[in-house]
Coordinates of C-alpha atoms in Angstrom, one line a residue:
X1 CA 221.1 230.2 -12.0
X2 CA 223.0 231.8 -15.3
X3 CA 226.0 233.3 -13.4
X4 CA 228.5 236.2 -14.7
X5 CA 231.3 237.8 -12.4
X6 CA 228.9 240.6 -10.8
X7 CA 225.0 238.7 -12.0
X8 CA 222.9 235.9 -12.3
X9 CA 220.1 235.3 -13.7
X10 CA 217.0 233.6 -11.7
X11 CA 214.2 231.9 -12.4
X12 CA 211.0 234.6 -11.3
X13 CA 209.3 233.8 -7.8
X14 CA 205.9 234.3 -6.9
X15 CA 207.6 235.8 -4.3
X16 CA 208.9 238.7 -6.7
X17 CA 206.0 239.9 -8.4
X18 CA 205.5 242.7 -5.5
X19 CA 208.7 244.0 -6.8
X20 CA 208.0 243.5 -10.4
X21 CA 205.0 245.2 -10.3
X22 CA 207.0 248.2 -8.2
X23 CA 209.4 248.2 -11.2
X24 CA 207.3 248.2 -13.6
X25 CA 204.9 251.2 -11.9
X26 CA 208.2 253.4 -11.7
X27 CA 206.7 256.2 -14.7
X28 CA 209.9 256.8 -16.4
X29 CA 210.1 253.1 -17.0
X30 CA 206.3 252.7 -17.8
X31 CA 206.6 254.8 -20.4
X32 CA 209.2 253.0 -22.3
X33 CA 206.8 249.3 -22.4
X34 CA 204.1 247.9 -24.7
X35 CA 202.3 247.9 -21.4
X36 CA 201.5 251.5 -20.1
X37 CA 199.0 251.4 -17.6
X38 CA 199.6 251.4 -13.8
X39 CA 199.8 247.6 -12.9
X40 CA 198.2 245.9 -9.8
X41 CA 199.7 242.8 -7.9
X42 CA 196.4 241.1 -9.7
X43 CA 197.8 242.3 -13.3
X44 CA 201.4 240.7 -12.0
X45 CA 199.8 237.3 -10.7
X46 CA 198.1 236.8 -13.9
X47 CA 200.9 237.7 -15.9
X48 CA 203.0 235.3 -14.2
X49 CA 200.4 232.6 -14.3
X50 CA 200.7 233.2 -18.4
X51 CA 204.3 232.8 -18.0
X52 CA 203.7 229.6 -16.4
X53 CA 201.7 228.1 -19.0
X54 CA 204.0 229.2 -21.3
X55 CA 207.1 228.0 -20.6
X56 CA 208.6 226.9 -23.8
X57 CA 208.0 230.2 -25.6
X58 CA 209.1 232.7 -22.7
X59 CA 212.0 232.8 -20.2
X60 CA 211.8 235.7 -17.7
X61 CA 214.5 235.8 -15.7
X62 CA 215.2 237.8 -12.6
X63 CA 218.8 239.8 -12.4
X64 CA 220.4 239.3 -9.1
X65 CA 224.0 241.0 -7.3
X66 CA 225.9 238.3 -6.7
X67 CA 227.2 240.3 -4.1
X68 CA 224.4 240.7 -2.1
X69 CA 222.3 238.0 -3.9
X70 CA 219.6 241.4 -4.1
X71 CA 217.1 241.1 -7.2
X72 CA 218.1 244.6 -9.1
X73 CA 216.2 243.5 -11.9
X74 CA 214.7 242.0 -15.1
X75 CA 215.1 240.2 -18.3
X76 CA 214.0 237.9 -20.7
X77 CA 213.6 236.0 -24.1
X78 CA 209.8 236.4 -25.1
X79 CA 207.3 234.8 -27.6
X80 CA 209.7 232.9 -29.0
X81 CA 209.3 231.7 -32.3
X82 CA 210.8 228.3 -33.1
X83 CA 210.8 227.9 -36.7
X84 CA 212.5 230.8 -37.4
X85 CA 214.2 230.9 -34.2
X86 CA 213.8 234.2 -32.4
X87 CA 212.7 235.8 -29.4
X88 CA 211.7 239.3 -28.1
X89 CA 214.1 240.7 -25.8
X90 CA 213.1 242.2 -22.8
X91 CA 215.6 243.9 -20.0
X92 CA 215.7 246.6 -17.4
X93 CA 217.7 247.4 -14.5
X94 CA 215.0 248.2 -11.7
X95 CA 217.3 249.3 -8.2
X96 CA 217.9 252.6 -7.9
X97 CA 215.2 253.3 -11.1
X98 CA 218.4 252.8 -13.0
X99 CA 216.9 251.3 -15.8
X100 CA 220.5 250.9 -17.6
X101 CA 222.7 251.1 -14.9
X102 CA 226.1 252.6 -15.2
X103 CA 227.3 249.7 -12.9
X104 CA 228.2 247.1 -15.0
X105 CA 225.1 245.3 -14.1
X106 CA 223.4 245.7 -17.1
X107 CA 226.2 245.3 -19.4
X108 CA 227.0 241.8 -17.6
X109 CA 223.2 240.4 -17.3
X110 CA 222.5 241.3 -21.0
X111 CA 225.3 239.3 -22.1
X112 CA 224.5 236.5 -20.3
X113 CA 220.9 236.4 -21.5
X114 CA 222.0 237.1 -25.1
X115 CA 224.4 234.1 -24.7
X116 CA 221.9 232.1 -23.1
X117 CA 219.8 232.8 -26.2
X118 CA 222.2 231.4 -28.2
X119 CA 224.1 229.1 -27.0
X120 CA 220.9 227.6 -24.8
X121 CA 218.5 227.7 -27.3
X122 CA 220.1 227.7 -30.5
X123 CA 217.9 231.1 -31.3
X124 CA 219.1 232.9 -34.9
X125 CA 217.7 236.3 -33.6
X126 CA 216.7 238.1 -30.8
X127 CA 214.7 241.3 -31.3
X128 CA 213.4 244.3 -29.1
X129 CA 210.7 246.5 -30.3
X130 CA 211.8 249.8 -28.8
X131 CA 210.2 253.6 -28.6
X132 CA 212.4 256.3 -30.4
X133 CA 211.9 258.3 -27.4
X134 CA 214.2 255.3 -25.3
X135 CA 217.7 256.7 -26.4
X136 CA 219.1 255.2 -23.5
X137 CA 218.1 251.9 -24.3
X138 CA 218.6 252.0 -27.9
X139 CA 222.4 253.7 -27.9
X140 CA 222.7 250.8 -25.1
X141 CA 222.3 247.3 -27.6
X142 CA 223.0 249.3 -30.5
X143 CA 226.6 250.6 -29.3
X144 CA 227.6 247.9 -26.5
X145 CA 225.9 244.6 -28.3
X146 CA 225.9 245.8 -32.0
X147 CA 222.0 245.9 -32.5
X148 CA 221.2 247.1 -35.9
X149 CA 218.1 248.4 -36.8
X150 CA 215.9 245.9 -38.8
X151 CA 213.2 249.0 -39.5
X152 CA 210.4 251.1 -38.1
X153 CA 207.1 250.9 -37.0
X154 CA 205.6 254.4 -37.9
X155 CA 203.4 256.3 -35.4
X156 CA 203.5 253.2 -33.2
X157 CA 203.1 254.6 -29.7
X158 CA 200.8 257.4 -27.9
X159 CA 202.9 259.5 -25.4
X160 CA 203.1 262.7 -24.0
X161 CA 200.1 264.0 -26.4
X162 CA 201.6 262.8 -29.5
X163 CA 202.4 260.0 -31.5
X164 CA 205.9 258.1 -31.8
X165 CA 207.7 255.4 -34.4
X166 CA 208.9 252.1 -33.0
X167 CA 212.5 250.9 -34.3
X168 CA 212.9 247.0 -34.1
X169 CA 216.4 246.1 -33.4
X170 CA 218.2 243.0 -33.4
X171 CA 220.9 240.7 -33.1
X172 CA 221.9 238.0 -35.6
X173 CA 223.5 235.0 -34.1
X174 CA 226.0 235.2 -36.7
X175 CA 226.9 238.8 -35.6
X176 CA 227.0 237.9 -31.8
X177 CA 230.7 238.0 -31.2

């Protein structure tokens, strides 16, 4: 386990994917991912068996309380691109439908993966594709972790009856401070 002061990160459990697919079925979260249809505990099995067979490209993680040692959530470095050294950044708070908690959770357990990322694996960048709709999100890396935006995706997502850019944002390891 990565450990902080409040987190730690986890290796993902069969045993979790009930609550993963919870998480991820929560609608004001669903709307926010790549993936945005309901998800079954068949879609979460075969999305972990991926993640299996994957191993050195993706590392999901699950964020646990120390305190309690509860799982409050989820994170990860995806598709992972070795030659140029990046990684698709992937993070939500899922207790309480926080989302990005106000806690300190997220603050803590995003450091800790972004360190992970490169310190661990000697990654250059890590990147999220986000929705402009996700202020939250966005205003989170961008403010807290220095994010910048690397550009847009026009007209990238279909929500709410009308169409919405992506902005890709990232973090240089040079800028990680």
């Amino acid at each position: 386990m990565i450990k902080g002061i409040k987190t730690g990160l986890r290796a993902v459990e069969k045993s979790d994917l009930g609550l993963l697919r919870d998480w991820r079925n929560i609608e004001s979260f669903r709307r926010n991912f790549r993936e945005v249809r309901e998800l079954s505990l068949a879609d979460q099995e075969q999305w972990f068996d991926s993640l299996l067979n994957s191993k050195q490209n993706n590392f999901m993680f699950i964020i646990v309380d120390l305190s309690s040692n509860e799982a409050i959530g989820a994170c990860g470095l995806l598709y992972t691109n070795w030659i140029i050294r990046s990684a698709d950044f992937s993070f939500y708070i899922g207790r309480d439908e926080s989302y990005i908690d106000k806690d300190g959770f997220a603050q803590e357990s995003a450091s800790l993966l972004i360190q992970y990322g490169f310190n661990n694996l000697n990654l250059n960048k890590i990147w999220m594709e986000l929705y402009e709709f996700d202020h939250q999100k966005i205003d989170f890396f961008t403010n807290n972790f220095k994010f910048k935006v690397d550009g847009v995706l026009r007209q990238n997502c279909f929500e709410d009856g009308q169409y919405w850019d992506s902005k890709i944002i990232s973090l240089l390891h040079s800028e990680n401070i």
